[in-house]
PDB file of C-alpha atoms in Angstrom:
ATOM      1  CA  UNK B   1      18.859  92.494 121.948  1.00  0.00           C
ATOM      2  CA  UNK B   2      16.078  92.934 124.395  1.00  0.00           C
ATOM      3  CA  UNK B   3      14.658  96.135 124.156  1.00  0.00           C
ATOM      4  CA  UNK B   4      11.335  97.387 126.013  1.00  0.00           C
ATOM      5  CA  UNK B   5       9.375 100.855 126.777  1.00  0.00           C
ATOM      6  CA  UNK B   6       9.371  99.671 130.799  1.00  0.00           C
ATOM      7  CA  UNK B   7      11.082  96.370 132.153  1.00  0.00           C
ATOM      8  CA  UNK B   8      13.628  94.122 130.628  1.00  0.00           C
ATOM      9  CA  UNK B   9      14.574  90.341 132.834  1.00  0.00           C
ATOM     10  CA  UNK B  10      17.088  87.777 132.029  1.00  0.00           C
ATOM     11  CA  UNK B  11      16.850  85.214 134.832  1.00  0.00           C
ATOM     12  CA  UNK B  12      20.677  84.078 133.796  1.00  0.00           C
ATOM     13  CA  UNK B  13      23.091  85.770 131.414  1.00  0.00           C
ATOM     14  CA  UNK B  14      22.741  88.361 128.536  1.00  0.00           C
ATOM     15  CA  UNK B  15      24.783  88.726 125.677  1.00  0.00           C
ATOM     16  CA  UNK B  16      24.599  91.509 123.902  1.00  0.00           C
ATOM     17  CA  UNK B  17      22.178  94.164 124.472  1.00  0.00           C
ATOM     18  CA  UNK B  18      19.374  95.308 127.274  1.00  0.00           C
ATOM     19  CA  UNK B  19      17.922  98.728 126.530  1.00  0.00           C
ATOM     20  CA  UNK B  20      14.835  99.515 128.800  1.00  0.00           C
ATOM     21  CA  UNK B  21      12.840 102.787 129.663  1.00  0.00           C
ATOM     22  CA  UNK B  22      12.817 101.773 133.118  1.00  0.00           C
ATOM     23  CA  UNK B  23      14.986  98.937 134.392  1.00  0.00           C
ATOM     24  CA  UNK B  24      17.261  95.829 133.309  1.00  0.00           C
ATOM     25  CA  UNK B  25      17.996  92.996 135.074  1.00  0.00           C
ATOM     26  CA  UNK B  26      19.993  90.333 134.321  1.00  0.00           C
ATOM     27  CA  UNK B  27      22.520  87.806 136.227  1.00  0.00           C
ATOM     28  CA  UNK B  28      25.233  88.243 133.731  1.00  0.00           C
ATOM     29  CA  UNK B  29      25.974  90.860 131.204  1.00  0.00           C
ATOM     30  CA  UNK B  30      28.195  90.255 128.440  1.00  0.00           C
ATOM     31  CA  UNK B  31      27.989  93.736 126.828  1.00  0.00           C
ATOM     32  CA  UNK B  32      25.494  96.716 127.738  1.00  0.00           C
ATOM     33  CA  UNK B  33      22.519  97.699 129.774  1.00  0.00           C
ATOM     34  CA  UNK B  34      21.147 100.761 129.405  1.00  0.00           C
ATOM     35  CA  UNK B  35      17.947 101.714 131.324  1.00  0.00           C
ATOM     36  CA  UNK B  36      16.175 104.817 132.038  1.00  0.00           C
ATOM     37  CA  UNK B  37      16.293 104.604 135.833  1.00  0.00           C
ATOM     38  CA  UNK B  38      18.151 101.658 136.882  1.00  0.00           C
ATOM     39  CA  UNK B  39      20.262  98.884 135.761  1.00  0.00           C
ATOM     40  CA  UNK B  40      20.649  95.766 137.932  1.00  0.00           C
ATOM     41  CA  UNK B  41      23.097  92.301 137.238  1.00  0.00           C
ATOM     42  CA  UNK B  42      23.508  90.056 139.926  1.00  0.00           C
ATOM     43  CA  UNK B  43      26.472  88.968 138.479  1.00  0.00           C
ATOM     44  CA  UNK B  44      29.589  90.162 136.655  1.00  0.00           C
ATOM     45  CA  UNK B  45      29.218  92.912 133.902  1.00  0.00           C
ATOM     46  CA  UNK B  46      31.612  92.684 131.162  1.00  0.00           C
ATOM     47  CA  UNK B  47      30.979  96.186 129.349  1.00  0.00           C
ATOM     48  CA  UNK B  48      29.044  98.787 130.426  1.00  0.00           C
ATOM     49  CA  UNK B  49      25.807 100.170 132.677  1.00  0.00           C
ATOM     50  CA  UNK B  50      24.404 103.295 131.721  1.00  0.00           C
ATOM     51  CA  UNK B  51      21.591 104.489 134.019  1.00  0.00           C
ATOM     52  CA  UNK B  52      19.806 107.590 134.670  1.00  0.00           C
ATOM     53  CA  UNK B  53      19.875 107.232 138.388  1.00  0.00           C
ATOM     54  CA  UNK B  54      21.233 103.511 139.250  1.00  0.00           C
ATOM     55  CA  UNK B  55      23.823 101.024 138.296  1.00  0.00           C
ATOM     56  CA  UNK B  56      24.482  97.734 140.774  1.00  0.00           C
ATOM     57  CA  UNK B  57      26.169  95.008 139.732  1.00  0.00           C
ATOM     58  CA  UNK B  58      28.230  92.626 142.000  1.00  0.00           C
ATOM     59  CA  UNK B  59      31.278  93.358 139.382  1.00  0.00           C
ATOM     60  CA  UNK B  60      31.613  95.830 136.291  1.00  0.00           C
ATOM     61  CA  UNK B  61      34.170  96.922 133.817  1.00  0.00           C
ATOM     62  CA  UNK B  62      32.819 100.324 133.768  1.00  0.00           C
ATOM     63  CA  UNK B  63      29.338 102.025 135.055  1.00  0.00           C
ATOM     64  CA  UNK B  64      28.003 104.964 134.214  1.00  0.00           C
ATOM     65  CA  UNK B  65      24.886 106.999 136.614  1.00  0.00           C
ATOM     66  CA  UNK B  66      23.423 110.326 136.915  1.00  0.00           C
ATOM     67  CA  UNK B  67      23.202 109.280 140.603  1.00  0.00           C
ATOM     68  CA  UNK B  68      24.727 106.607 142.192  1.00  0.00           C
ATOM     69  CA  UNK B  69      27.013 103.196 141.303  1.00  0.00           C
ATOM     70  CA  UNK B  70      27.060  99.982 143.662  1.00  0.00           C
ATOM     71  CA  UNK B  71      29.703  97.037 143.195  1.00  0.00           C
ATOM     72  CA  UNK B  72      31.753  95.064 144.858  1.00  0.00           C
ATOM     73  CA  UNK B  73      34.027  95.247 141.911  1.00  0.00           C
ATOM     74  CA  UNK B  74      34.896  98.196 139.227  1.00  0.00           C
ATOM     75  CA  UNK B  75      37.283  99.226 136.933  1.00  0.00           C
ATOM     76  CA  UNK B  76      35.725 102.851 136.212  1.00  0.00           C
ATOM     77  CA  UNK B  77      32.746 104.288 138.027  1.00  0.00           C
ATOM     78  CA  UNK B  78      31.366 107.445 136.671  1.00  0.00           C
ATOM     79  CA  UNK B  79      28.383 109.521 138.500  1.00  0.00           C
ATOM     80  CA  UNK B  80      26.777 112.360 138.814  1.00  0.00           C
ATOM     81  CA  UNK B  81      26.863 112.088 142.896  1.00  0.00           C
ATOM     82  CA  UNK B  82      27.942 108.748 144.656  1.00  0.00           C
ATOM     83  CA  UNK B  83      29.994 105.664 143.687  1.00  0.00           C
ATOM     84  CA  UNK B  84      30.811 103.096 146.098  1.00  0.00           C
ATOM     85  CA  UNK B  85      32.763  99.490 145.118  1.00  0.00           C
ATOM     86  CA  UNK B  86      34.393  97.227 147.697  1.00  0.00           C
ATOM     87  CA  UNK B  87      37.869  97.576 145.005  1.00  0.00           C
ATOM     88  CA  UNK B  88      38.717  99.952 141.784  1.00  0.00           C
ATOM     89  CA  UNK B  89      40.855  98.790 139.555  1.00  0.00           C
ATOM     90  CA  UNK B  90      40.668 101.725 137.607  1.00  0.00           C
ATOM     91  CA  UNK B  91      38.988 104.900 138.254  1.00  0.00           C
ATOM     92  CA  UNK B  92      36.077 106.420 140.564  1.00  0.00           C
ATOM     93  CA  UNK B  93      34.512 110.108 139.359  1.00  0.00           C
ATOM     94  CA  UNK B  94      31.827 111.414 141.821  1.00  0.00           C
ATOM     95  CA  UNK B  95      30.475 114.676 141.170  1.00  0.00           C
ATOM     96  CA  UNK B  96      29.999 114.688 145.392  1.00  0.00           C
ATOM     97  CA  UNK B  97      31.785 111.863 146.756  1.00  0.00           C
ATOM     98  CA  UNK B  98      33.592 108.353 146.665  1.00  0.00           C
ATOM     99  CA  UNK B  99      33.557 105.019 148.971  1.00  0.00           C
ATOM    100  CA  UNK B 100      35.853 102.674 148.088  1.00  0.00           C
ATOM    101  CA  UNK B 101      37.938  99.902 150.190  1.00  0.00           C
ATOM    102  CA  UNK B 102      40.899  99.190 148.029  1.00  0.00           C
ATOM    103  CA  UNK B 103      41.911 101.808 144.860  1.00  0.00           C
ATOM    104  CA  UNK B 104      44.109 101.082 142.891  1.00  0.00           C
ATOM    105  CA  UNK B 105      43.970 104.335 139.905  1.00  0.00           C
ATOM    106  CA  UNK B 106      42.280 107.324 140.588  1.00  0.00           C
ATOM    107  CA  UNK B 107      39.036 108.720 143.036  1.00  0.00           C
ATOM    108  CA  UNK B 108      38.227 112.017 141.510  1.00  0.00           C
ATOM    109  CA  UNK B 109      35.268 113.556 143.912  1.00  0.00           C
ATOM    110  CA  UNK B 110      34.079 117.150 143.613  1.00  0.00           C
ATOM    111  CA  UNK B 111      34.094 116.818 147.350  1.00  0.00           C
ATOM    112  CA  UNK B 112      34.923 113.845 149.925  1.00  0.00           C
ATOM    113  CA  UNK B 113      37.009 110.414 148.856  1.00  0.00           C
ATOM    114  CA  UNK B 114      36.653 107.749 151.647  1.00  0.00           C
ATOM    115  CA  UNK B 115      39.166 104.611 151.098  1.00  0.00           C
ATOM    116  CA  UNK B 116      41.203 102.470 153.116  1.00  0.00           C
ATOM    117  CA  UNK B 117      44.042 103.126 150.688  1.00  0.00           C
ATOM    118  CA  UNK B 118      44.162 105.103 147.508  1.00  0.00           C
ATOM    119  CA  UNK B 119      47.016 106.895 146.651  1.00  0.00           C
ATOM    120  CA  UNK B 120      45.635 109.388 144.230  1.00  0.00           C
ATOM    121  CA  UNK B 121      42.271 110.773 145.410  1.00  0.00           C
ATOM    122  CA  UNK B 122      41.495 114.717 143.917  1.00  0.00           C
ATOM    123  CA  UNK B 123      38.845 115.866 146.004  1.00  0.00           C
ATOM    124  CA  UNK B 124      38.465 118.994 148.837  1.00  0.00           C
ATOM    125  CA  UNK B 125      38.651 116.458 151.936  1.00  0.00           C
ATOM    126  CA  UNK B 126      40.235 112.897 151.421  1.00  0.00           C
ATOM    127  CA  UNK B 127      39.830 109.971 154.442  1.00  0.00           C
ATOM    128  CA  UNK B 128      42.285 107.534 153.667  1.00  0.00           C
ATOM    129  CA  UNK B 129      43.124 104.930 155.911  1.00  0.00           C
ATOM    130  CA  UNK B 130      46.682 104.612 155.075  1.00  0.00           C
ATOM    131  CA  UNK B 131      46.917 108.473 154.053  1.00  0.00           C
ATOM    132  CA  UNK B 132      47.664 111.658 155.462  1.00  0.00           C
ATOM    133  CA  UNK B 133      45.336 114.086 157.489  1.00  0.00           C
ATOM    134  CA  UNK B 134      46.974 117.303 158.944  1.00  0.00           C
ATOM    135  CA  UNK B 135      45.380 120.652 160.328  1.00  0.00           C
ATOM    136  CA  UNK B 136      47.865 123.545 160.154  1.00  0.00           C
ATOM    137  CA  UNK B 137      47.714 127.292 159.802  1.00  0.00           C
ATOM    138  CA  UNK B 138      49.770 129.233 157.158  1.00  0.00           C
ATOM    139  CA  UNK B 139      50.599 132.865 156.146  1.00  0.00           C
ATOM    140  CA  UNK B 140      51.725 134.402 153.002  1.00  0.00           C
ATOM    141  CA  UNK B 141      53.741 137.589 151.694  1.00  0.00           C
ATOM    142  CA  UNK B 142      50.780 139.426 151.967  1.00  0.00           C
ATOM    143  CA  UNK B 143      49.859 138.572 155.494  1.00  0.00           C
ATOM    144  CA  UNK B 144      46.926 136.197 154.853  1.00  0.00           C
ATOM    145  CA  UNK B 145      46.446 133.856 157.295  1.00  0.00           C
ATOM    146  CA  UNK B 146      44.821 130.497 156.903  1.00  0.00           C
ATOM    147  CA  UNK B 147      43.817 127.764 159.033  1.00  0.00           C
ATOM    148  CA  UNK B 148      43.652 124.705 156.656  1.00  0.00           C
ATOM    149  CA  UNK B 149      43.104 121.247 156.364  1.00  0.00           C
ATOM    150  CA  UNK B 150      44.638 118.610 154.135  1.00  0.00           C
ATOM    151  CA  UNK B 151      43.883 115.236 153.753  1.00  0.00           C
ATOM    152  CA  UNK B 152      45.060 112.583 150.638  1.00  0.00           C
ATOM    153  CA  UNK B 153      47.153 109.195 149.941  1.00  0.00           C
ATOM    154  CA  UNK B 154      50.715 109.070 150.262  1.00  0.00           C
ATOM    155  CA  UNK B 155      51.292 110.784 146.767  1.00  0.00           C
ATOM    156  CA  UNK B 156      48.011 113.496 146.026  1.00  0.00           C
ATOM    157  CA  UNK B 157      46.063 115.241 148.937  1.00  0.00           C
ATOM    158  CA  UNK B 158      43.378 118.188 148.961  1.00  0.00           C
ATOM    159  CA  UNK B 159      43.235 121.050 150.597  1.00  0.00           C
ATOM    160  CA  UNK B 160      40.689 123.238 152.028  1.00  0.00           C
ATOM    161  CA  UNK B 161      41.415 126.631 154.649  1.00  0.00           C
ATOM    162  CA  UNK B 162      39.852 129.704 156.237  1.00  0.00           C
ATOM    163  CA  UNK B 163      41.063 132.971 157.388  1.00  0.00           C
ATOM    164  CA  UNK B 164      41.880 136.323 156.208  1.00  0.00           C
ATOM    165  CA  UNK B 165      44.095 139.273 156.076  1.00  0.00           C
ATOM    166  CA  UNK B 166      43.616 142.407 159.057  1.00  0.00           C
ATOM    167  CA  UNK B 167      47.162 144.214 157.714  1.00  0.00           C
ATOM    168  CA  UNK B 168      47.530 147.769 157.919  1.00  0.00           C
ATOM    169  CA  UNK B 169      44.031 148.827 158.352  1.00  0.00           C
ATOM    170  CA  UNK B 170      43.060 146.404 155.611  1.00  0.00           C
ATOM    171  CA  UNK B 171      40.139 143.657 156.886  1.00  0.00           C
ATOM    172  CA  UNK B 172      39.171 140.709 154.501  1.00  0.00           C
ATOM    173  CA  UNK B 173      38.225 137.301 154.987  1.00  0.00           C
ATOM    174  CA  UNK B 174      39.736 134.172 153.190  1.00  0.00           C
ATOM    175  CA  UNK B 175      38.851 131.537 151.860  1.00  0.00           C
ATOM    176  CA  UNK B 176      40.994 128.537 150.118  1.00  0.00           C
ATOM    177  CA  UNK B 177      40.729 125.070 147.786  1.00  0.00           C
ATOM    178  CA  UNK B 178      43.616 123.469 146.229  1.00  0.00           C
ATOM    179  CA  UNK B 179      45.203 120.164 145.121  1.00  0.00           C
ATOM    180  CA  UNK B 180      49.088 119.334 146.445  1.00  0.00           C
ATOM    181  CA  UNK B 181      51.614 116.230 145.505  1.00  0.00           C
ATOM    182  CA  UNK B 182      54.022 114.713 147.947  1.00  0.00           C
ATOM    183  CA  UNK B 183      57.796 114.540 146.490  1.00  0.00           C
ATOM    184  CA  UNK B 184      59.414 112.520 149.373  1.00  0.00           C
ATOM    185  CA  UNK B 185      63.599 112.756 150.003  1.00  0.00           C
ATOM    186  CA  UNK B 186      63.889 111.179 152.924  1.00  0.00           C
ATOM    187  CA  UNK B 187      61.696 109.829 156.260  1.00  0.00           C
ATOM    188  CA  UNK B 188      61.456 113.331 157.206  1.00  0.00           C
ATOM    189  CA  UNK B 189      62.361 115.752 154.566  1.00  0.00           C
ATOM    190  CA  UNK B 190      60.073 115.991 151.577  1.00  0.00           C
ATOM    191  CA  UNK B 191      58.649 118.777 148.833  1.00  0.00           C
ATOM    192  CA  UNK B 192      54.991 119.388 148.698  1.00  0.00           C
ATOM    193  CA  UNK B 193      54.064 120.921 145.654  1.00  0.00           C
ATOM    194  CA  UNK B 194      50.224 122.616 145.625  1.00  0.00           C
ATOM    195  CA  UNK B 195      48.362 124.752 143.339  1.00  0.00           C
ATOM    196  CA  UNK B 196      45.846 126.507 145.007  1.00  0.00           C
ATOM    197  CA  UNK B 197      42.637 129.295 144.622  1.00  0.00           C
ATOM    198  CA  UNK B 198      42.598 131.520 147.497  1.00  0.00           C
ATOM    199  CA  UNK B 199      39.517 134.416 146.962  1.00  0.00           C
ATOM    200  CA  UNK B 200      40.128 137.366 149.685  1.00  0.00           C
ATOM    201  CA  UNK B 201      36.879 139.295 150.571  1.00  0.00           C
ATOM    202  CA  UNK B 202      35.851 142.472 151.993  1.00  0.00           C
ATOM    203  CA  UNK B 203      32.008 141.050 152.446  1.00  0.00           C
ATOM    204  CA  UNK B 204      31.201 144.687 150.847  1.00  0.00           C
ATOM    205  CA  UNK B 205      32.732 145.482 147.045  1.00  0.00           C
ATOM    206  CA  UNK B 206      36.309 144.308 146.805  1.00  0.00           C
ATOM    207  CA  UNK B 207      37.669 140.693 145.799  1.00  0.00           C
ATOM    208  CA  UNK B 208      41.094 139.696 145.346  1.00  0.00           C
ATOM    209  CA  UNK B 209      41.206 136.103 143.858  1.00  0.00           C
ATOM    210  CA  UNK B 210      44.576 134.869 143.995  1.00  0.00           C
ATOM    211  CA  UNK B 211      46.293 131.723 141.860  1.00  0.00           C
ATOM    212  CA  UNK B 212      48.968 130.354 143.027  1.00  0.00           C
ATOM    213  CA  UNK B 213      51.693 127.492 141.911  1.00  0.00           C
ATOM    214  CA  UNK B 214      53.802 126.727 144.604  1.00  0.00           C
ATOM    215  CA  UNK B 215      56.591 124.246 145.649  1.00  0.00           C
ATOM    216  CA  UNK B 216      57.490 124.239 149.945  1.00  0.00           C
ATOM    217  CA  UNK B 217      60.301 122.172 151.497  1.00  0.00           C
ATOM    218  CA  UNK B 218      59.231 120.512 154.693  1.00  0.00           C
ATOM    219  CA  UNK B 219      60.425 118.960 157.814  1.00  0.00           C
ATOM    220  CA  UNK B 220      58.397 116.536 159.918  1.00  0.00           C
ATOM    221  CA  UNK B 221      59.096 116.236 163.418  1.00  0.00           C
ATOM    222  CA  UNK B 222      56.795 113.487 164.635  1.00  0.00           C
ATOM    223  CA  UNK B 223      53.228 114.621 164.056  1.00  0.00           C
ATOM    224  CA  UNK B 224      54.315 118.190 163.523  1.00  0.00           C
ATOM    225  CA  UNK B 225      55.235 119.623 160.154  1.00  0.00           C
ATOM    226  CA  UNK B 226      57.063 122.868 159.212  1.00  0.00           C
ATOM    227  CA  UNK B 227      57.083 124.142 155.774  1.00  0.00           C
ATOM    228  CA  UNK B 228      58.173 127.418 153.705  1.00  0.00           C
ATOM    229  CA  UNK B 229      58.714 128.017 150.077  1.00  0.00           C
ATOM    230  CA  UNK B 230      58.226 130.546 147.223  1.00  0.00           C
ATOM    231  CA  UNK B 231      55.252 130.954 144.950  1.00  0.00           C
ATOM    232  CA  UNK B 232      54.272 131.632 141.745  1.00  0.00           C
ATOM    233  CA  UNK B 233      51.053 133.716 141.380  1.00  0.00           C
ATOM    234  CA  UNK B 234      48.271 135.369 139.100  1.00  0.00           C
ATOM    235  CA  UNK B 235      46.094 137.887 141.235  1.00  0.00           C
ATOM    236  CA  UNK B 236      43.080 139.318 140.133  1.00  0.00           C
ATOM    237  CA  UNK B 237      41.252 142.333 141.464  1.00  0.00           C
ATOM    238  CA  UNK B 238      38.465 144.797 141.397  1.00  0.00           C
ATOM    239  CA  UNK B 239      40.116 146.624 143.715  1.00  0.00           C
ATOM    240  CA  UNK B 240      42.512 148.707 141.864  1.00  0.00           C
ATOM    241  CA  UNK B 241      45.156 148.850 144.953  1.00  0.00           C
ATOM    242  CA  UNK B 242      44.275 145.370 145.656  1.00  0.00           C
ATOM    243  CA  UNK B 243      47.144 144.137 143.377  1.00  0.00           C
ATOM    244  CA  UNK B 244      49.187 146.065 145.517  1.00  0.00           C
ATOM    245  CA  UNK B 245      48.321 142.664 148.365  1.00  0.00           C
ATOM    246  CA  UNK B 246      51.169 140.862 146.322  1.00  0.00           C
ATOM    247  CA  UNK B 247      54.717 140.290 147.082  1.00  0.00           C
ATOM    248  CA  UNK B 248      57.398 140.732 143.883  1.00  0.00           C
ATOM    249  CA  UNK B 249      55.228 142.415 140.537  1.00  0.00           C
ATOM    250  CA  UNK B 250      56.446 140.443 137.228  1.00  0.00           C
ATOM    251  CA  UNK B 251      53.470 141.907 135.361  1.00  0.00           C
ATOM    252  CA  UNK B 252      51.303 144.379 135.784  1.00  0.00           C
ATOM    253  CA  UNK B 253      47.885 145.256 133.878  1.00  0.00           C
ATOM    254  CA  UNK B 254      45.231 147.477 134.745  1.00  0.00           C
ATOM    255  CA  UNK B 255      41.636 147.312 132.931  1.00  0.00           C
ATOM    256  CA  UNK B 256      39.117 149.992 134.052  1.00  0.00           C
ATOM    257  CA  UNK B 257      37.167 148.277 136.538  1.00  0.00           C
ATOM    258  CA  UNK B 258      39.556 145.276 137.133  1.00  0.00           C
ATOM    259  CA  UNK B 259      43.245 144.837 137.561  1.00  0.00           C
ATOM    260  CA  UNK B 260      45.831 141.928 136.949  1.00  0.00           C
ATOM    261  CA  UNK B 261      49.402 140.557 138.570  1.00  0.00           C
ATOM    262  CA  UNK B 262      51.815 138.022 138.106  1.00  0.00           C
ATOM    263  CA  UNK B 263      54.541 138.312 140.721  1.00  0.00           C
ATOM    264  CA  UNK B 264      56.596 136.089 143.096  1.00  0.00           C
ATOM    265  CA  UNK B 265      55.828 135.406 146.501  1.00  0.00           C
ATOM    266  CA  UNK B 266      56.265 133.234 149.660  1.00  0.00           C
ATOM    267  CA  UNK B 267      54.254 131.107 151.973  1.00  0.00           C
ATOM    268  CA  UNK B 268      55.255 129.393 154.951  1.00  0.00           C
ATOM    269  CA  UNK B 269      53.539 127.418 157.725  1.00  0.00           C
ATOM    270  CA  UNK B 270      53.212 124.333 160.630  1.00  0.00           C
ATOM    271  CA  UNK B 271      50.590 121.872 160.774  1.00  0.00           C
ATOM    272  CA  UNK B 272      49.735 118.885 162.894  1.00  0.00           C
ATOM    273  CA  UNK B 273      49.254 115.050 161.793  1.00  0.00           C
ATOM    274  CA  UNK B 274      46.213 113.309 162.858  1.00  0.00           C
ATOM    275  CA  UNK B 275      45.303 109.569 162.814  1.00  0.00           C
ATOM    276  CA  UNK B 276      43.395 109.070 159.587  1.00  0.00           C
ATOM    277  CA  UNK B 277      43.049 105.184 160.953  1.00  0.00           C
ATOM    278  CA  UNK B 278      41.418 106.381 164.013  1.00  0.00           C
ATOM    279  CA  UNK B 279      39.235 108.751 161.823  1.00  0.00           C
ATOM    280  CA  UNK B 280      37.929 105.855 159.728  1.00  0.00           C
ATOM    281  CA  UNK B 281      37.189 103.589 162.678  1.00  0.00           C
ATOM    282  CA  UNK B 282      34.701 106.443 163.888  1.00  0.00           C
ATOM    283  CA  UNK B 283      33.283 106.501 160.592  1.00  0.00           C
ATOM    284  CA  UNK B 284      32.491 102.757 160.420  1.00  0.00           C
ATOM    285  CA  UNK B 285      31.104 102.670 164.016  1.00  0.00           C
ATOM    286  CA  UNK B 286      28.643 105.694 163.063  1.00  0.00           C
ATOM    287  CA  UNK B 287      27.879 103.992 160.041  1.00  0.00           C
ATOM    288  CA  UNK B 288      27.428 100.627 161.712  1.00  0.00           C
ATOM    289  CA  UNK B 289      25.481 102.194 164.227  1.00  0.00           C
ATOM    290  CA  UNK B 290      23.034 104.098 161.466  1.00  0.00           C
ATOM    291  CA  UNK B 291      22.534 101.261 159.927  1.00  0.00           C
ATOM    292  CA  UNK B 292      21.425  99.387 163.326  1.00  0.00           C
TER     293      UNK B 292
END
């Protein structure tokens, strides 16, 4: 154990424990360093980094910061706003975003994931190399209209849209997040299963927030996709005929100053493929060119 109120050093390799106020460094770690600020090992970590602010390591089974992670290798990064590793073999969890080359697990970011592949980022906008970015618009039973954007790996993707509903002397504005799963069938006939918040505004009193479960058959025609399906949804309103904004009622409950729905409803739509490759190339030369 080395254990100080400001600094702790090992020139070569630690076994065991470094606990400082401050910072640890070390070359190798063989167990734990936790440090107030900032944790440093030039070498491989074989346990854990716990930091209030930084962990960098050149490999680590698992860090853990209330700001930011650095390695070139990681089984599990955890922090509270930026992890970046060269490979994951594990998991990254960013409460703001991920950078990673090659994952192989999970990126969980509560906004961006940047990768060349990763199959299973959960965040609002996902750049993967080898994934899937599409813009689209999309309209529901209710005659919502969104203009959306969903990016992911070959298997999860995120999704993000704008838009609103002008029916029948109704005017809102729109606004959606939600998480979808490719089921592939064939080259160009797949499922695409989402789940999805959509909150629907008047700017003045009324809110509509709508929760929907939904699974859409699509066809991909080159970069152009067309997909329709039925959904599954919980509406909630303070708008007492804002329930009525629903297609098929299963359930209906009405509270004094707020009302409920489960009903059935449909959702259909096109979008358009871009070149995530092309995308990340542009982000490398601006980042190249920062960094110049």
């Amino acid at each position: 154990l080395q254990a100080a109120g400001v600094v702790n050093y090992t020139a070569h390799k630690t076994t065991g424990m470094q606990a400082a106020g401050f910072l640890n460094v070390a070359g190798d770690v063989n167990g734990m360093q936790a440090g107030g600020f900032a944790n440093v090992a030039t070498g491989e970590v074989n346990g854990l980094q716990a930091a209030g602010f930084l962990n960098i390591a050149d490999s680590a089974n698992t860090q853990i910061a209330g700001y930011i992670n650095l390695a070139e290798k990681a089984h599990a990064q955890v922090s509270g706003f930026i992890n970046i590793a060269e490979s994951v073999d594990g998991a990254q969890i960013a409460g703001f975003v991920n950078v990673a080359k090659k994952v192989k697990g999970i990126q969980i970011a509560g906004f961006i994931n940047i990768a060349d592949s990763s199959d299973c980022p959960i965040g609002l906008i996902n750049i993967i190399k080898n994934g899937e970015i599409a813009i689209g618009t999309m309209m529901n039973e209710t005659g919502t209209t969104l203009f959306t954007f969903r990016s992911g790996g070959r298997k999860l993707y995120g999704i993000i849209g704008a838009g609103g509903n002008f029916t029948k002397g109704y005017r809102a504005y729109a606004l959606q997040s939600g998480l979808g799963m490719h089921i592939p069938v064939t080259q160009a006939f797949r499922f695409n299963a989402e789940v999805t918040v959509t909150s629907l505004s008047d700017r003045w009193w009324h809110t509509d927030i709508r929760s929907g479960v939904k699974m859409m058959p699509s066809i991909r025609v080159g970069c152009v996709e067309f997909f329709a399906g039925p959904s599954f949804n919980y509406t909630g309103s303070n708008d007492l005929q804002g329930v009525g904004r629903v297609g098929y009622s299963l359930w209906r409950y009405d509270s004094r100053y707020y009302s409920h729905d489960f009903s059935i409803g449909a959702e259909g739509g096109v979008q358009f493929h871009l070149d995530s490759r092309k995308m990340m190339k542009k982000l490398i030369s601006e980042k190249n060119s920062a960094a110049e």
